[in-house]
Structure formats: C-alpha cells, structure tokens
XYZ file of C-alpha atoms in Angstrom:
737
model
C 0.000 0.000 0.000
C 2.869 2.370 0.828
C 4.492 1.699 -2.531
C 1.216 2.342 -4.289
C 0.753 5.709 -2.584
C 4.338 6.623 -3.407
C 3.745 5.822 -7.073
C 0.653 8.016 -6.989
C 2.775 10.859 -5.632
C 5.271 10.409 -8.466
C 2.469 10.374 -11.028
C 0.932 13.515 -9.503
C 4.245 15.362 -9.693
C 4.800 14.146 -13.247
C 1.332 15.383 -14.191
C 2.219 18.878 -13.000
C 5.348 18.952 -15.139
C 3.515 17.519 -18.142
C 0.682 20.035 -17.814
C 3.117 22.923 -17.585
C 4.981 21.702 -20.677
C 1.747 21.712 -22.707
C 1.250 25.436 -22.229
C 2.282 27.894 -24.923
C 5.624 29.162 -23.694
C 5.824 31.525 -26.640
C 3.042 33.760 -25.375
C 4.174 36.895 -23.585
C 3.807 36.559 -19.868
C 2.341 39.198 -17.624
C 4.768 41.071 -15.495
C 4.573 39.977 -11.881
C 3.083 42.578 -9.549
C 5.397 44.366 -7.123
C 5.515 42.679 -3.766
C 2.934 43.889 -1.294
C 3.893 44.911 2.209
C 1.117 43.229 4.149
C -0.641 44.961 7.027
C -0.094 43.759 10.547
C -3.380 41.903 10.731
C -2.308 39.725 7.833
C 0.514 38.396 9.974
C -1.694 36.792 12.600
C -1.048 33.157 13.216
C -2.728 30.689 15.474
C 0.054 29.832 17.900
C -0.091 26.211 18.900
C -2.251 25.131 15.980
C -0.445 22.093 14.617
C -2.213 22.477 11.276
C -1.318 26.134 10.823
C 1.237 25.282 8.178
C -1.161 23.272 5.950
C -3.194 24.596 3.056
C -6.863 24.766 2.131
C -8.392 24.594 -1.335
C -10.728 27.603 -1.347
C -13.457 27.870 -4.003
C -15.377 31.133 -4.471
C -19.028 31.354 -5.561
C -20.562 34.818 -5.775
C -23.997 35.929 -6.955
C -23.790 38.991 -9.202
C -26.075 40.118 -12.050
C -23.614 41.635 -14.457
C -24.349 43.460 -17.684
C -23.551 42.086 -21.113
C -19.785 42.097 -21.712
C -18.898 42.351 -18.024
C -16.860 39.786 -16.143
C -16.166 39.230 -12.473
C -12.650 38.967 -11.032
C -11.246 38.576 -7.538
C -8.050 39.920 -5.993
C -6.654 40.109 -2.485
C -3.769 41.199 -0.308
C -1.767 37.985 -0.625
C 0.581 37.103 -3.447
C -1.612 34.153 -4.413
C -4.640 36.417 -4.877
C -2.821 39.050 -6.912
C -2.001 41.716 -4.301
C -4.943 43.897 -5.415
C -3.379 44.243 -8.844
C -6.147 44.065 -11.496
C -3.745 42.636 -14.072
C -2.992 39.761 -11.679
C -6.568 39.219 -10.494
C -8.302 35.855 -10.625
C -11.002 35.450 -13.255
C -14.361 33.944 -12.290
C -16.597 32.159 -14.794
C -20.293 31.448 -15.245
C -22.589 29.641 -17.684
C -26.188 30.055 -18.888
C -27.269 27.428 -16.381
C -25.294 28.905 -13.465
C -25.852 32.640 -14.048
C -25.999 34.893 -11.993
C -23.589 32.762 -9.943
C -19.904 33.232 -10.776
C -17.249 30.803 -9.570
C -13.495 30.237 -9.641
C -12.213 27.857 -12.305
C -9.792 26.197 -9.917
C -9.359 26.434 -6.146
C -7.141 28.990 -4.474
C -4.391 27.294 -2.453
C -4.297 29.331 0.777
C -2.502 28.709 4.096
C -4.880 27.409 6.728
C -5.681 29.446 9.825
C -4.444 32.784 8.428
C -6.662 35.792 7.658
C -6.897 36.586 3.929
C -8.416 39.846 2.646
C -9.921 40.153 -0.806
C -12.498 41.976 -2.972
C -14.334 41.412 -6.218
C -13.821 43.589 -9.285
C -15.778 44.135 -12.484
C -14.061 43.952 -15.869
C -15.747 45.280 -19.002
C -14.525 44.086 -22.369
C -11.556 42.454 -20.672
C -10.470 45.758 -19.069
C -10.689 46.635 -15.386
C -13.751 48.804 -14.648
C -14.117 49.142 -10.874
C -13.988 47.402 -7.529
C -17.151 46.293 -5.813
C -18.818 49.075 -3.755
C -18.281 47.868 -0.181
C -16.882 49.752 2.796
C -14.178 47.258 3.786
C -12.321 44.279 2.427
C -13.787 40.812 2.678
C -12.050 38.374 4.990
C -11.728 34.629 5.168
C -9.789 32.288 7.430
C -9.347 29.018 5.498
C -10.075 25.831 7.396
C -10.263 22.181 6.477
C -9.013 20.534 3.325
C -11.600 22.113 1.004
C -13.761 25.170 1.502
C -16.391 26.745 -0.786
C -17.511 30.296 0.056
C -20.932 31.340 -1.222
C -21.672 35.085 -1.019
C -23.260 38.068 -2.759
C -21.536 40.769 -4.755
C -21.686 44.324 -3.433
C -22.766 43.468 0.104
C -20.494 42.583 2.988
C -20.926 42.933 6.736
C -17.570 42.871 8.560
C -19.362 41.359 11.563
C -20.804 38.473 9.559
C -19.599 34.920 10.047
C -19.091 31.993 7.703
C -21.431 29.136 8.582
C -21.247 25.620 7.183
C -24.382 24.892 5.144
C -24.536 21.260 6.223
C -22.254 18.869 8.104
C -21.758 16.774 4.967
C -20.675 19.661 2.718
C -17.795 22.117 2.577
C -19.944 25.084 1.470
C -19.897 28.124 3.754
C -22.345 31.034 3.536
C -22.010 34.443 5.134
C -24.532 35.013 7.935
C -24.923 38.566 9.326
C -25.351 39.225 13.070
C -28.833 38.512 14.394
C -29.324 42.177 15.360
C -28.955 43.314 11.771
C -31.345 40.826 10.171
C -34.536 42.817 10.848
C -33.052 46.167 9.888
C -31.609 44.663 6.741
C -34.998 43.269 5.756
C -36.724 46.652 6.179
C -34.007 48.577 4.399
C -34.131 46.248 1.412
C -37.766 47.221 0.741
C -36.947 50.941 0.915
C -33.789 50.851 -1.171
C -34.037 48.271 -3.888
C -30.726 49.439 -5.345
C -28.800 47.815 -2.522
C -30.263 44.391 -3.221
C -28.075 41.852 -4.923
C -31.024 41.121 -7.238
C -30.522 44.508 -8.887
C -28.153 44.806 -11.819
C -24.790 46.442 -11.263
C -25.836 49.562 -13.165
C -28.676 50.140 -10.668
C -26.331 49.656 -7.766
C -23.920 52.240 -9.103
C -26.529 54.840 -10.101
C -28.406 54.753 -6.808
C -25.398 55.104 -4.535
C -25.451 58.377 -2.665
C -22.735 60.950 -3.304
C -21.447 60.478 0.221
C -21.191 56.715 -0.255
C -19.454 57.245 -3.580
C -16.896 59.626 -2.089
C -16.242 57.169 0.691
C -15.612 54.364 -1.768
C -14.035 56.116 -4.714
C -10.598 55.036 -3.563
C -11.759 51.460 -4.055
C -13.036 52.234 -7.553
C -9.482 52.799 -8.784
C -6.854 50.152 -9.425
C -5.134 49.472 -6.142
C -1.468 50.327 -5.995
C 0.921 48.027 -4.226
C 3.517 49.046 -1.737
C 7.136 49.339 -2.792
C 9.504 46.539 -2.070
C 11.076 46.933 1.313
C 14.611 46.031 2.267
C 15.522 43.546 4.994
C 16.902 46.366 7.123
C 13.381 47.867 7.265
C 11.919 44.698 8.729
C 10.741 44.740 12.324
C 10.233 41.377 14.051
C 6.927 40.762 15.783
C 8.824 40.178 19.025
C 11.562 42.800 19.555
C 13.398 40.411 21.882
C 13.658 37.605 19.322
C 17.040 36.528 17.992
C 17.876 34.811 14.734
C 20.539 32.101 15.112
C 22.322 31.306 11.854
C 23.985 27.937 12.369
C 26.430 26.288 9.990
C 29.478 24.076 10.299
C 31.816 26.610 8.700
C 31.667 29.887 10.590
C 31.381 32.670 7.951
C 34.330 34.487 9.529
C 38.007 34.251 8.640
C 40.214 34.220 11.737
C 43.984 34.517 11.709
C 46.849 34.896 14.137
C 49.580 37.423 13.536
C 52.890 35.486 13.528
C 54.745 38.469 14.996
C 52.408 39.897 17.636
C 50.467 36.682 18.311
C 47.126 38.526 18.346
C 43.986 37.145 16.751
C 41.935 39.043 14.167
C 38.654 38.208 12.449
C 36.900 39.405 9.297
C 33.668 38.445 7.566
C 33.977 36.038 4.672
C 32.106 37.916 1.951
C 31.740 34.760 -0.148
C 29.714 32.994 2.534
C 25.951 32.897 2.064
C 25.228 33.763 5.671
C 27.948 36.352 6.137
C 26.831 39.689 7.501
C 26.171 42.207 4.736
C 24.903 45.754 4.403
C 21.165 46.448 4.588
C 20.498 42.960 5.853
C 18.047 41.756 8.436
C 20.871 41.978 10.977
C 20.310 45.748 11.032
C 16.736 45.404 12.255
C 16.863 42.411 14.606
C 19.370 40.554 16.724
C 21.354 37.919 14.834
C 23.872 35.424 16.185
C 26.221 33.375 14.018
C 27.256 29.915 15.219
C 29.914 27.664 13.698
C 32.837 25.350 14.398
C 36.574 25.964 14.707
C 39.230 23.250 14.919
C 41.558 23.585 17.889
C 44.750 23.741 15.883
C 46.543 26.692 14.321
C 48.446 26.884 11.057
C 51.368 29.178 11.771
C 52.923 30.665 8.629
C 56.692 30.759 8.571
C 58.555 34.057 8.475
C 61.173 32.567 6.105
C 61.014 30.078 3.252
C 60.321 27.153 5.566
C 56.880 25.490 5.345
C 54.123 26.532 7.728
C 53.529 24.487 10.855
C 50.386 23.303 12.614
C 50.267 23.698 16.387
C 47.436 23.078 18.878
C 45.460 26.005 20.239
C 46.026 27.037 23.813
C 43.315 27.982 26.269
C 44.341 31.615 25.910
C 43.969 31.335 22.114
C 40.418 30.032 22.465
C 39.561 32.706 25.030
C 40.889 35.455 22.751
C 39.036 34.062 19.726
C 35.816 33.887 21.748
C 36.208 37.534 22.755
C 36.905 38.644 19.181
C 33.894 36.730 17.841
C 31.626 38.107 20.568
C 32.213 41.567 19.158
C 30.857 40.292 15.841
C 27.751 38.645 17.394
C 29.210 35.206 16.764
C 30.404 32.309 18.866
C 32.282 29.153 17.984
C 32.235 25.533 19.066
C 35.842 24.367 19.359
C 36.429 20.842 18.037
C 39.453 18.591 18.609
C 41.278 17.854 15.322
C 40.449 14.125 15.339
C 36.746 14.767 15.928
C 36.637 17.441 13.236
C 38.439 15.161 10.785
C 36.099 12.212 11.325
C 33.064 14.469 11.069
C 34.048 16.600 8.080
C 36.561 14.669 5.964
C 35.055 11.401 7.167
C 31.271 11.190 7.295
C 30.462 14.474 5.520
C 32.912 14.485 2.628
C 33.622 10.776 2.186
C 30.070 9.515 2.588
C 27.295 12.134 2.615
C 28.702 14.452 -0.031
C 29.130 11.868 -2.827
C 25.888 10.081 -1.996
C 23.913 13.328 -1.915
C 25.337 13.944 -5.385
C 23.832 10.589 -6.445
C 27.050 8.578 -6.428
C 26.351 4.928 -5.634
C 28.034 3.633 -2.489
C 29.698 0.867 -4.522
C 31.324 3.497 -6.727
C 32.476 5.392 -3.642
C 34.300 2.432 -2.124
C 35.726 1.245 -5.449
C 37.018 4.619 -6.655
C 40.712 4.614 -7.515
C 41.466 7.570 -5.233
C 39.853 5.965 -2.182
C 41.870 2.753 -1.927
C 42.173 3.154 1.836
C 38.460 3.846 2.313
C 36.765 1.001 4.152
C 33.275 0.461 5.522
C 34.922 -0.189 8.891
C 35.438 3.560 9.208
C 31.703 4.145 9.161
C 31.075 3.679 12.884
C 33.669 6.170 14.063
C 32.576 8.630 11.375
C 28.942 8.339 12.460
C 29.897 8.777 16.105
C 31.848 11.911 15.209
C 28.958 13.232 13.106
C 26.531 12.697 15.986
C 28.946 14.234 18.494
C 29.470 17.422 16.475
C 25.729 17.873 15.913
C 25.152 17.312 19.637
C 27.762 19.868 20.664
C 26.321 22.497 18.367
C 22.763 21.772 19.498
C 23.737 22.055 23.160
C 25.453 25.392 22.565
C 22.536 26.870 20.617
C 19.876 25.477 22.967
C 21.622 27.086 25.928
C 21.436 30.500 24.244
C 18.080 30.299 22.429
C 14.622 31.082 23.781
C 11.172 29.940 22.589
C 10.543 33.241 20.777
C 13.783 32.932 18.754
C 14.393 31.454 15.313
C 17.142 28.912 14.629
C 18.206 28.519 11.004
C 20.555 25.597 10.268
C 22.416 25.163 7.004
C 23.516 22.198 4.934
C 24.257 18.496 5.225
C 26.795 18.839 8.041
C 23.909 19.423 10.502
C 21.151 17.011 9.496
C 20.715 15.770 13.085
C 20.872 19.239 14.618
C 17.135 20.218 14.432
C 15.888 17.123 16.257
C 18.519 17.532 18.958
C 17.253 21.080 19.528
C 13.683 19.818 19.674
C 14.574 17.040 22.114
C 16.391 19.477 24.397
C 13.384 21.767 24.800
C 10.986 18.828 25.085
C 13.066 17.453 27.963
C 12.728 20.704 29.916
C 9.028 21.053 28.977
C 9.571 24.365 27.196
C 8.325 25.378 23.731
C 11.160 25.169 21.249
C 12.273 28.015 18.962
C 11.053 28.044 15.403
C 13.368 25.947 13.252
C 14.390 26.305 9.619
C 16.753 24.059 7.675
C 18.173 24.701 4.219
C 20.082 22.158 2.139
C 22.611 23.628 -0.294
C 23.541 20.368 -2.051
C 21.304 18.056 -4.093
C 19.165 15.498 -2.286
C 19.690 11.996 -3.715
C 17.139 9.723 -5.272
C 15.544 7.153 -3.002
C 17.596 4.384 -4.636
C 20.804 6.076 -3.500
C 19.476 7.291 -0.150
C 18.384 3.781 0.861
C 22.079 2.801 0.896
C 22.680 5.065 3.906
C 22.433 2.857 6.971
C 21.505 5.892 9.104
C 19.204 7.428 6.516
C 16.070 7.254 8.671
C 17.792 9.095 11.523
C 18.912 11.828 9.129
C 15.370 12.290 7.812
C 13.937 12.383 11.332
C 16.527 14.999 12.225
C 15.488 17.310 9.408
C 11.734 16.818 9.898
C 11.921 18.380 13.351
C 11.912 21.827 11.706
C 9.048 24.026 10.542
C 10.445 24.755 7.076
C 12.856 22.765 4.904
C 14.385 24.632 1.973
C 15.877 23.363 -1.283
C 17.338 25.056 -4.336
C 15.370 23.132 -6.951
C 12.154 21.171 -7.249
C 14.048 17.959 -8.056
C 15.887 18.105 -4.733
C 12.618 18.645 -2.857
C 10.891 15.847 -4.767
C 13.607 13.365 -3.844
C 13.337 14.413 -0.193
C 9.565 13.898 -0.213
C 9.942 10.479 -1.799
C 12.462 9.493 0.861
C 10.130 10.623 3.659
C 7.286 8.606 2.194
C 9.189 5.448 1.341
C 11.455 5.115 4.355
C 9.422 6.754 7.133
C 5.878 6.254 5.844
C 4.739 9.820 6.536
C 2.004 11.432 4.471
C 3.262 13.784 1.805
C 0.777 16.378 0.556
C 1.192 18.132 -2.745
C -1.200 21.011 -3.391
C -0.937 21.711 -7.102
C -2.087 24.750 -9.024
C -1.256 24.860 -12.721
C -2.059 28.355 -13.957
C -3.737 28.375 -17.362
C -3.541 32.143 -17.676
C 0.217 32.405 -18.231
C 0.702 34.175 -14.913
C 3.898 33.960 -12.922
C 2.983 31.830 -9.898
C 5.355 30.357 -7.314
C 4.221 29.256 -3.887
C 6.122 28.712 -0.697
C 9.489 30.032 -1.852
C 11.911 32.124 0.146
C 15.381 33.545 -0.138
C 17.828 31.375 1.823
C 20.379 33.960 2.856
C 20.587 36.805 5.309
C 19.319 39.404 2.817
C 15.647 38.583 3.237
C 12.760 40.493 1.762
C 10.345 38.871 4.211
C 10.686 38.524 7.948
C 12.350 35.345 9.117
C 9.968 34.929 12.032
C 7.072 34.802 9.569
C 8.568 32.352 7.110
C 7.856 29.467 9.461
C 4.271 30.589 9.983
C 3.113 32.200 6.745
C 4.713 30.204 3.976
C 2.399 31.501 1.265
C 4.695 34.446 0.619
C 6.628 34.060 -2.581
C 10.161 35.004 -3.396
C 10.868 37.442 -6.184
C 12.531 35.059 -8.588
C 14.611 35.980 -11.611
C 12.738 33.569 -13.827
C 9.086 32.727 -14.527
C 7.304 29.534 -13.726
C 3.948 28.459 -15.067
C 3.181 26.091 -12.234
C 2.988 26.454 -8.505
C 3.471 23.577 -6.096
C 2.813 23.572 -2.377
C 4.704 20.737 -0.757
C 4.721 19.436 2.772
C 5.148 16.442 5.039
C 2.660 15.551 7.765
C 5.024 14.586 10.560
C 3.803 13.573 14.027
C 0.831 15.919 14.053
C 2.706 18.813 12.464
C 3.041 19.989 8.910
C 6.610 20.521 7.726
C 6.598 22.974 4.844
C 8.888 22.324 1.892
C 10.117 25.555 0.313
C 11.920 25.825 -3.011
C 14.107 28.726 -4.048
C 17.529 29.196 -5.538
C 19.758 31.539 -3.569
C 20.616 34.903 -5.096
C 23.770 36.997 -5.285
C 24.771 40.172 -3.448
C 24.104 42.486 -6.370
C 24.891 45.709 -4.504
C 28.328 44.423 -3.586
C 28.991 43.287 -7.155
C 27.856 46.614 -8.587
C 30.464 48.323 -6.453
C 33.184 45.729 -6.997
C 33.127 45.811 -10.816
C 34.271 49.438 -10.582
C 37.204 48.715 -8.290
C 40.458 49.781 -9.997
C 42.119 46.418 -9.327
C 39.216 44.592 -10.988
C 39.323 46.737 -14.127
C 43.128 46.491 -14.266
C 43.138 42.689 -13.890
C 40.423 42.270 -16.524
C 42.308 44.522 -18.931
C 45.550 42.621 -18.324
C 43.882 39.290 -19.083
C 42.392 40.653 -22.308
C 45.760 42.044 -23.334
C 47.446 38.724 -22.572
C 45.151 37.002 -25.082
C 44.527 39.968 -27.340
C 42.129 39.421 -30.214
C 40.935 36.035 -28.988
C 37.659 34.712 -27.656
C 38.007 33.836 -23.971
C 36.095 30.993 -22.295
C 36.097 31.055 -18.493
C 35.950 28.099 -16.146
C 36.157 28.178 -12.342
C 35.752 24.826 -10.609
C 36.640 22.910 -7.485
C 39.274 20.257 -8.170
C 37.107 17.152 -7.844
C 35.750 14.515 -10.160
C 32.132 15.684 -10.129
C 33.117 19.176 -11.313
C 33.595 17.707 -14.772
C 36.802 19.592 -15.631
C 38.338 16.595 -17.499
C 35.164 16.316 -19.585
C 35.409 20.027 -20.378
C 39.000 19.592 -21.540
C 38.153 16.536 -23.640
C 35.362 18.474 -25.351
C 37.780 21.338 -25.906
C 40.311 18.952 -27.449
C 37.701 17.393 -29.711
C 36.621 20.845 -30.878
C 40.183 21.707 -31.922
C 40.565 18.354 -33.675
C 37.415 18.997 -35.700
C 37.941 22.749 -36.173
C 41.715 23.344 -36.204
C 41.342 26.888 -37.548
C 39.944 27.977 -34.174
C 43.103 27.209 -32.198
C 44.414 30.722 -32.886
C 41.094 32.358 -32.003
C 40.022 30.662 -28.780
C 41.464 30.378 -25.257
C 40.115 28.414 -22.290
C 40.896 30.309 -19.074
C 40.518 27.576 -16.447
C 40.949 28.177 -12.720
C 40.842 25.250 -10.270
C 40.492 25.467 -6.493
C 42.229 22.881 -4.282
C 40.016 22.652 -1.189
C 41.748 19.730 0.608
C 38.319 18.515 1.771
C 38.508 15.376 -0.425
C 42.236 14.915 -0.737
C 42.254 11.616 -2.654
C 39.715 12.843 -5.193
C 41.545 16.163 -5.432
C 44.987 14.643 -6.061
C 43.669 12.239 -8.694
C 41.642 14.949 -10.464
C 44.551 17.413 -10.424
C 46.881 14.836 -11.972
C 44.349 13.956 -14.673
C 43.645 17.616 -15.491
C 47.334 18.462 -15.797
C 47.889 15.514 -18.120
C 45.060 16.659 -20.380
C 46.283 20.268 -20.384
C 49.778 19.117 -21.335
C 48.443 16.916 -24.135
C 46.165 19.605 -25.580
C 48.753 22.381 -25.474
C 51.352 20.093 -27.047
C 49.018 19.321 -29.949
C 47.343 22.683 -30.520
C 49.628 25.311 -29.033
C 50.671 26.560 -25.615
C 48.248 29.483 -25.691
C 44.981 27.570 -26.153
C 44.625 26.916 -22.400
C 45.404 29.332 -19.571
C 45.399 26.987 -16.554
C 46.051 27.805 -12.895
C 45.513 25.993 -9.585
C 45.055 27.716 -6.245
C 44.896 26.505 -2.659
C 42.496 29.340 -1.834
C 39.263 30.165 -3.658
C 39.255 33.089 -6.062
C 38.336 36.300 -4.309
C 35.389 38.374 -5.483
C 37.768 40.804 -7.203
C 39.559 37.975 -9.030
C 36.287 36.396 -10.134
C 34.826 39.658 -11.401
C 37.995 40.434 -13.344
C 37.688 37.016 -14.975
C 33.981 37.509 -15.746
C 34.564 40.932 -17.303
C 37.465 39.725 -19.434
C 35.869 36.528 -20.749
C 33.187 36.122 -23.385
C 31.741 32.804 -22.234
C 31.417 30.749 -19.051
C 31.504 26.952 -19.101
C 29.941 24.947 -16.249
C 30.269 21.226 -16.979
C 29.532 19.682 -13.590
C 28.535 16.022 -13.563
C 26.492 16.631 -10.414
C 26.276 20.075 -8.873
C 24.665 21.833 -5.955
C 24.813 25.548 -5.304
C 26.978 27.456 -7.795
C 26.588 31.229 -7.989
C 29.306 31.773 -10.598
C 26.873 31.796 -13.559
C 24.665 34.365 -11.818
C 27.693 36.519 -11.024
C 28.911 36.248 -14.618
C 25.608 37.362 -16.133
C 25.131 40.216 -13.675
C 28.722 41.464 -13.884
C 28.633 41.672 -17.689
C 26.004 44.382 -17.450
C 27.034 46.032 -14.198
C 30.320 47.685 -15.211
C 30.355 51.067 -16.932
C 33.992 51.896 -16.309
C 35.242 50.304 -19.524
C 34.067 48.604 -22.678
C 35.025 45.151 -21.372
C 31.347 44.395 -20.865
C 30.330 45.579 -24.327
C 29.316 42.076 -25.386
C 26.834 40.173 -23.300
C 28.302 36.931 -22.030
C 27.117 33.465 -22.965
C 26.725 30.775 -20.298
C 27.000 27.071 -21.114
C 25.371 25.180 -18.249
C 25.340 21.522 -17.396
C 21.815 20.171 -17.034
C 22.951 18.641 -13.756
C 23.794 21.974 -12.115
C 21.306 23.500 -9.688
C 21.399 26.956 -11.285
C 20.320 25.488 -14.624
C 16.689 25.962 -13.579
C 17.315 29.652 -12.811
C 19.174 30.798 -15.923
C 16.662 29.933 -18.602
C 18.717 31.872 -21.144
C 21.784 29.697 -20.686
C 22.780 27.080 -23.245
C 22.211 23.696 -21.626
C 24.696 20.921 -22.204
C 24.772 17.290 -21.123
C-alpha cells in the first residue's frame, strides 16, 4: 500500500510537469506585480495550531447580475490572490445554467488558519472597470481541506460569520449578526438598489454621493507598496534573535605570527555572512559555527608553515573577538573534526547526496584506503558534532527565537534542539533548515544505513528549503518510502500564463520577508529571476505537524557586485587578461578540483573541438581556474593529476596558448572572479552533479554592471550543465549534457 501511494505521488508530480509543458511558452507573460507589504493583521497566526502550516483549497461562488460584456474577477492582499493588482486578479466564470452565480475555475491554495483579505472587481470588455462598492475588504480564514464560500456581490458585513451549510458539505455562507437581520430586511424594501437582485448599473446609479466619495478610492486600481529592504523589517517580538547555524563559521580568523594577536573578518563569499542592509540591522542575529583547535602558523622565512594546537588563551581570545561580531564558535578537537568533516560528511554524505552509488564510492581509484569499517567512528563523530552544536545553541536560544541551520553537516541538529526543549518542557524556537547540495534519489538514499535518523533529524523543523524542485521531490519520496509519513502536494497549474510560485523564500541573510514569519506564513513568494507556469505547495505531515517544503535558488549580493566591478584592481586585472590574449575569444571556467566538477570532460570536449575545427586554435582560449580545497584529498589529487595531463596533451598538440590553466589553494576572491567575468566572453559549467553554484549568476550580472570600460560591451554566454542547480534559474543559458 505504501508503494502504491508513493507511485501516486510520483504520477501527480509528473502530471504537473507535463501540464506545464503543454502550455504555450511563446506567449508573452504578464509582469509579476510588485511585492505587497502586508498589514499587521495579515501576519496573525494561530500559535499552537499544529495544522497552521497546511493549506486549504478555497473555491469562491458569488452571486452577481452583471451586464452584457462584463466579467467578475477577484483579488486580495496575498501574493496568491494578486495583491490587489487588477492585471494579476483571478477570473471567475459562469454559464447560462449557473448565471448569476460566478465561480473560480480552480481552487485557491491558501494557508490554513491565516486571515486573507480580498475583494471582487468588475471587468468590461476584458479591461478593469471598478472594484465592488463595499466599505471594507472581505475576509476569510481558510479551514479544512476544502472550503467553498458562497456570497453576494456588493454586500459585505464585517461582523458576519461563515457558517457551514450542512455537516456533509464544505460550502460556507455568510450570515450577518442577528441584530442586523430585521433592519436589513426593512431597508431592502426601501432601497431596492442595494439588493443583490438589482443589476450592477442600478447599484452604481443609486449610490449616494457620500457613499461614492467614501468608496471612490476602491473604484481605482489598487497600488501596491514598494519593495522593502531587509533592514526595514521589524520582528513581531523585539526580543527575538535569529541564530544562523552552519558548520563553517562565515568568519576568517587569523593569528599574527609576529604579535600573536587574533583578528577576524567576515567572509564575503559565505551565504550567511553579515552584509549591508540585511536583516541583521533590524533584529538581533547570532552566528554559530565550528573551529578546529589547531593553528596553522605561517613561517617568516622560506620554511613550510607548521600546525600547532590552540592554547586555552587562544580560544579565550578568539571567543572575545567573535563576541564583538555577534558570533560564537564551538571548538572541536582535530580528530573529531576530521572524522566528522573529511570522514562522514565528505567521504560519505557528499558523494551520496550527489547521487554517487556507495559501490562506486568504495571502489574509486582515489579511495583505496576507504573502508566500511570507518563508518562507525565517522557516524559517532557526526553525531557528536551535531550534539555539541545543538547544546550550545539550545543554551542561548529562547522559545521566541528562530534557529536557522544550514547544509548536510547538521542534518541531526534540528531534532537535537527539539529534544532538548521537550526534555525541559519548554516550547522550542522556530526551526528552519536549508540544504545547499542536491538530495539523492531514493535508490541512493536507501544505501545510507543511518538514513532514517537523518530524515527524522530534518523533519523536526518548521520549514525545509531546497534550491530546486528535483531536490525537494527526492526528499519527499524518501520521507514517504522510508518513514511512511504522508506527503501532501497542493498543485495549481495556472492556465492564464501568470507567474505563480508558492512557498518560496530567499535562503540567505538578505531577506525580503521577515524570518519569524517564514515558518508561519509560507504563502509568501520570493521574487525570482525567472518565470514559472506552475505552482506547487509541498509538505510532510510529521507527528501531528506539517513541515513545509520551500523551493528557491539563492541569489547573489548584487549591490556588492555593482560596487566591486568598478574597483580599480578589478578593471586592471580584466584589462591585463584581455591584453594577454589579445584578439581572442576567452572561455572562463572556475571549478573545485574534484571529479564531479567535470573539468576533465570540459578539456576533452575542448580537445575534440580543436581536432574537428583546427582553424579555431588561434582564435580561442580556455581560461581555467581550479580550487584545491583539501576537503577530499584523494579525489583532489587524482583529479589534479588527470587535469594536468590533459592540459599538457592539448597544449602540445594545438599550441601553448589555447589553455590558460592555474591551480590555487584558496578560492578566487570576489575581485579575481569579477575580473575574470569581465574579461571573458563565455562561461563553461560542466559539472557532472552540482549543488549551489553562484558563478553563472555573477557572470551574467557582472557583464552588465560595469560602466567603467568597454570590457562588458558584449553580453556573455553561459554554457550550463543540465545537472547543475542553477540550470533551472538561468533559462537563457545554453544547456549541455
């Protein structure tokens, strides 16, 4: 039975994709409305309601006698209902048999237990005419799985209540207060124009001038509020703190070899690093990460650097320095850190989450010393590190706080937080988890002996975030097949070519919506850089709670890039690279030195191109930069050797200038990357399996951001592997396989 339900889920997801592919993608799409800044009463949430995160299918049925050529639309304050933008309103339909009743073609997927405001509008000849003449917005609080609201156009009592017509139906009608029933009956006989039986023209003509003046603001297209910045956000609880938790602290710390003092600086390339105009300017934020208790001391002469253990005074000084940056670290012994990171994370989780079969992992030529016997000590280290981090955060967090954990290093962390607060009989903080690598298929995930524990660890949160729909789909399948929990998929395929995306949010510190509302009002959509014709609400019913699955690809720090492309060193480096290969077409490649980056495949394709088109060897240069991370040393050494062999072979056959190859033990800085983007004409991403990669987004944005020189005169071309996560974001990229 479980397998059958799982197959039904797969078929339902496949139906969504198939339906979306049938739509005419050539038609021009409507521009998405600016994001609405919702009023305070739209942020209400039923605290303690375990179903508050689920959704309700809301159908609208309204009785309105329209004139010939008029149509009825509906729009509301939420993103789903169009944000009171007539061009994004929801069209209602009728038929000769149903008239004067108008209804929605498909249900509205609305979060349950949250107040939604809306109004009806009249369109004439397909053009907006006016809003309905009522004094205040209609309201509905969705409840249950399905809900049909039956009401009348042009009349609304804010004190009315929705009453279920019969216990066996899901139809709700609006019932006014008992005190107003008699007065309403007498007034209807005196003023026939206010009756819903009258045509709309009678309603409009008979309205008094005072009533018209009071409502004329509603008879104009509603304008939406401007987009607000994260620094403008005010949390509902001024005492709440956002804890950003990740294994790698987004801070670079170093010890001066001469003075022996410790210094710290934000790592600008980290997703959760503090940045300008971020949410950290409007609420308290704490950063939590790990530091290994050993120090690499650079030599003052030509001798190699040495690694020495940290002293207690070193750790005390580091703690004091980090405290000034609203951060604190968990210090890990080298052996524990090695077994956790290089062991379980990088040798087991990382390849398997990139859909590498466990047999291929243990039989790879660069992992000859890798044995299954290491698994137990790796798992113990993984559990120990997650426990230490959970204990540190739980000691500092309060129930009104938000804890946001990042990536596969901390899959057990959320449940450990939950268990801690359950043991002391205290409500836990709101929990969010975001995975920045792919989630494997169920066939690969089943090979993890501790897979169920990892899933249980993640499901302790309120919101789970992924970069792409495929990653989320694999996670849902794993929850269903290995834990047996109900997976609900609320699907809304828009037939009107509108941009619709439900339940998405931006997974970095620069948020456009408040973090303390993401876990409670997941209907808010992220402003994406691409358009989607289908919306999918995903969730897992887990032990009486609904865990919301959110999908959104992380963005780039565009303000920082806009400034950086004008830095003199960036312009100078880009100019120098162009001059070095003057008159040639430059192809950029920046990859981590590992097998799944696909650098050897890129070089083989490059070699084949020169073999087939030898005249291009004097016109084309591949500028390839490779980062040696030391996180997967066997894979790295083997890949580096293979890449160098290919580079030597290609340059020997086609010329020394066809490939500009460099390796670096440190990642390229933002300035170095931007100089490369500005100088090159194309970017090649040939990953075999890839998670988060912001280089293509940086490349596209940087090509149009610089006005200091003509290096950006030609728009860049991006060649993207279909197996990279950003492939779904850059629809204009050329996809390769």
